[in-house]
Amino acid sequence: MDYFTASPKPANLDRQVTLARAFIQQHAEQHRRVALVTSGGTTVPLENQTVRFIDNFSAGTRGATSAEYFLQSGYAVIFLHRQFSLLPYSRHYSHSTNCFLDFMTHNDAGAVVIESEYQQQMAKVLDQYRKAKRENTLLLLPFVTVNDYLWLLRELAIQMQPLEANGLFYLAAAVSDFFVPAARMVEHKIQSSEDYHQDVTNGDGDRPPAAHMEDKRLIIDLDPVPKFLKQLVDTWAPRSMIISFKLETDPSLLAKKAKGALQKYSHHLVIGNLLNTRKWEVLFVAADGSERWIRVPLGRRTRSVTGKDGDTIENAEPREPSIEIESWIVPEVAQMHTEVISKGKVEMQRH
Ligand code: PAZ
């Protein structure tokens, strides 16, 4: 059965699509390019009334940072993101690395002001944020589950069809590969104790529920998520530029798998990255078969510690890139998008 026939439509989908429709229409009229940037991880609920779910590592750094550079490059951005993950602009002052209160102080008159050392950077971020608000170039649409994500992606792609080649898909979200189909999801919280009888009748007939207790063990038996990229390229967004990301942990697999994805789905670009180095190097694999690493310099280690014998040693802090790699990725992508658009125009003139 088709995924969307078998999976419940999210309750807030129509409202999100209405917002997107108006946003896309505005930018289509202004002949502005629109990038759909996906960001953060999707969850896989194990129960309908969800207490437990499977999640992944993604904080949405790639997506939120890239969205800012798309806006700087003149795009309007639909930011399809995991609820409460990093957001463009506020990412500089949110989540665990920076508490926004650390940026503030009292002045002599007792008013709360920004610490002088942060003024310049914050003024820059604030200007960009205000510009995006004034021009209505950033639309934030949240998802939580993989089901929310798939429904939204399909509906947004359909809404973006009138943009034709001016539409761009930049799929940086970490989307679950496995999920619990609605027909095999239990209604209530899975009970860990055998003292409480659990109704396990919500299987699909032959199979038990995807998550259930058996001999005091929690058994989780997930189905594969359908390959939505194929449908996006062939059916939902056939005229847009489509860029997917490929994450691996084994360096020897990255290029092979990125090339495999391009061959399988015939889209425009796969950006490969490794979990541990993703902030400073990515691999561009393009439809013409070319492969190219983009690497930004790493900054110096900022902290050193004194060893047992009194020597100063570099500590084991991971090094951070001195430049945000997205500030190199996005202009390259925008340039490729320009080429795709002009190629499309030449092809249209030929017909
Ligand atoms: O969100 P983040 O910045 O921590 O991580 C970004 C990323 C590694 C999820 C992204 O660059 C990516 O590779 N997304 C695709 C993952 C995949 O489905 O292979």
Coordinates of C-alpha atoms in Angstrom, one line a residue, residues 68-200:
E68 CA 21.5 32.0 6.8
Y69 CA 23.8 31.8 3.8
F70 CA 21.0 31.1 1.4
L71 CA 19.2 34.2 2.7
Q72 CA 22.5 36.2 2.3
S73 CA 22.6 34.9 -1.3
G74 CA 19.2 36.4 -2.0
Y75 CA 17.1 33.3 -1.6
A76 CA 13.8 33.0 0.3
V77 CA 14.0 30.0 2.6
I78 CA 11.4 27.5 3.8
F79 CA 13.1 26.1 6.8
L80 CA 11.7 22.6 7.4
H81 CA 13.2 21.7 10.8
R82 CA 12.9 19.5 13.8
Q83 CA 11.0 21.3 16.5
F84 CA 13.3 22.9 19.0
S85 CA 16.5 22.3 16.9
L86 CA 18.8 25.1 15.9
L87 CA 17.2 28.0 14.0
P88 CA 18.8 30.5 11.7
Y89 CA 20.0 33.6 13.6
S90 CA 18.9 32.5 17.1
R91 CA 21.4 29.6 16.8
H92 CA 24.1 32.0 17.7
Y93 CA 22.6 32.5 21.2
S94 CA 20.7 29.3 21.9
H95 CA 21.1 25.7 23.0
S96 CA 23.9 24.3 25.1
T97 CA 27.0 26.2 23.9
N98 CA 25.7 29.7 24.6
C99 CA 23.1 30.8 27.1
F100 CA 21.7 34.1 25.9
L101 CA 22.0 35.5 29.5
D102 CA 25.8 35.2 29.2
F103 CA 25.7 37.9 26.5
M104 CA 24.0 40.4 28.8
T105 CA 25.0 42.7 31.6
H106 CA 23.7 45.7 33.5
N107 CA 24.8 49.2 32.6
D108 CA 25.4 51.9 35.2
A109 CA 21.8 52.9 35.1
G110 CA 20.8 49.4 35.9
A111 CA 19.3 48.6 32.4
V112 CA 20.1 45.3 30.8
V113 CA 22.4 45.7 27.8
I114 CA 24.6 43.5 25.6
E115 CA 28.2 43.0 26.8
S116 CA 30.5 45.3 24.8
E117 CA 32.6 42.4 23.4
Y118 CA 29.4 40.9 21.8
Q119 CA 27.9 44.1 20.4
Q120 CA 29.4 44.0 17.0
Q121 CA 28.6 40.4 16.2
M122 CA 25.1 40.6 17.6
A123 CA 24.4 43.8 15.7
K124 CA 25.3 42.0 12.5
V125 CA 23.1 39.0 13.3
L126 CA 20.3 41.3 14.4
D127 CA 20.4 43.2 11.1
Q128 CA 20.2 40.1 9.0
Y129 CA 17.4 38.7 11.2
R130 CA 15.4 41.9 10.9
K131 CA 15.9 42.1 7.1
A132 CA 14.6 38.5 6.8
K133 CA 11.6 39.5 8.8
R134 CA 11.0 42.7 7.0
E135 CA 11.1 41.1 3.6
N136 CA 9.4 37.9 4.8
T137 CA 12.1 35.7 3.3
L138 CA 12.2 33.1 6.0
L139 CA 9.4 30.7 6.8
L140 CA 9.9 28.3 9.7
L141 CA 8.0 25.0 9.6
P142 CA 8.6 22.4 12.3
F143 CA 8.3 18.6 12.2
V144 CA 8.8 16.0 14.9
T145 CA 8.3 12.5 13.5
V146 CA 9.4 11.0 10.3
N147 CA 5.8 10.8 9.3
D148 CA 5.3 14.6 9.8
Y149 CA 8.5 15.1 7.7
L150 CA 7.4 13.0 4.7
W151 CA 3.9 14.5 4.5
L152 CA 5.3 18.0 4.7
L153 CA 8.0 17.4 2.2
R154 CA 5.6 16.0 -0.3
E155 CA 3.0 18.8 0.1
L156 CA 5.7 21.6 0.1
A157 CA 7.3 20.1 -3.1
I158 CA 3.9 20.2 -4.8
Q159 CA 3.3 23.8 -3.7
M160 CA 6.8 24.7 -5.1
Q161 CA 6.1 23.3 -8.5
P162 CA 5.1 26.7 -10.0
L163 CA 8.6 28.0 -9.2
E164 CA 10.0 25.5 -11.7
A165 CA 13.8 25.8 -11.8
N166 CA 13.8 28.6 -9.3
G167 CA 13.0 26.1 -6.6
L168 CA 15.8 24.4 -4.8
F169 CA 15.8 21.4 -2.4
Y170 CA 18.6 21.2 0.1
L171 CA 18.0 18.1 2.1
A172 CA 20.3 18.3 5.2
A173 CA 17.9 16.7 7.7
A174 CA 18.8 13.3 9.2
V175 CA 15.8 11.3 8.2
S176 CA 15.1 8.0 9.9
D177 CA 15.7 5.0 7.6
F178 CA 13.3 2.7 9.7
F179 CA 10.0 3.4 11.2
V180 CA 6.9 1.9 12.9
P181 CA 4.0 1.7 10.4
A182 CA 0.7 3.0 11.7
A183 CA -0.9 -0.5 11.4
R184 CA 1.7 -1.9 13.8
M185 CA 1.8 0.8 16.4
V186 CA 0.4 0.2 19.9
E187 CA -1.9 2.8 21.3
H188 CA -0.5 3.0 24.9
K189 CA 2.8 3.2 26.7
I190 CA 4.6 -0.1 26.4
Q191 CA 4.6 -1.8 29.9
S192 CA 7.9 -3.1 31.1
S193 CA 6.3 -5.2 33.8
E194 CA 4.4 -8.4 33.1
D195 CA 2.0 -7.6 35.9
Y196 CA 0.2 -5.3 33.6
H197 CA -1.4 -7.0 30.7
Q198 CA -0.7 -5.2 27.5
D199 CA -3.1 -5.4 24.6
V200 CA -0.9 -6.5 21.7

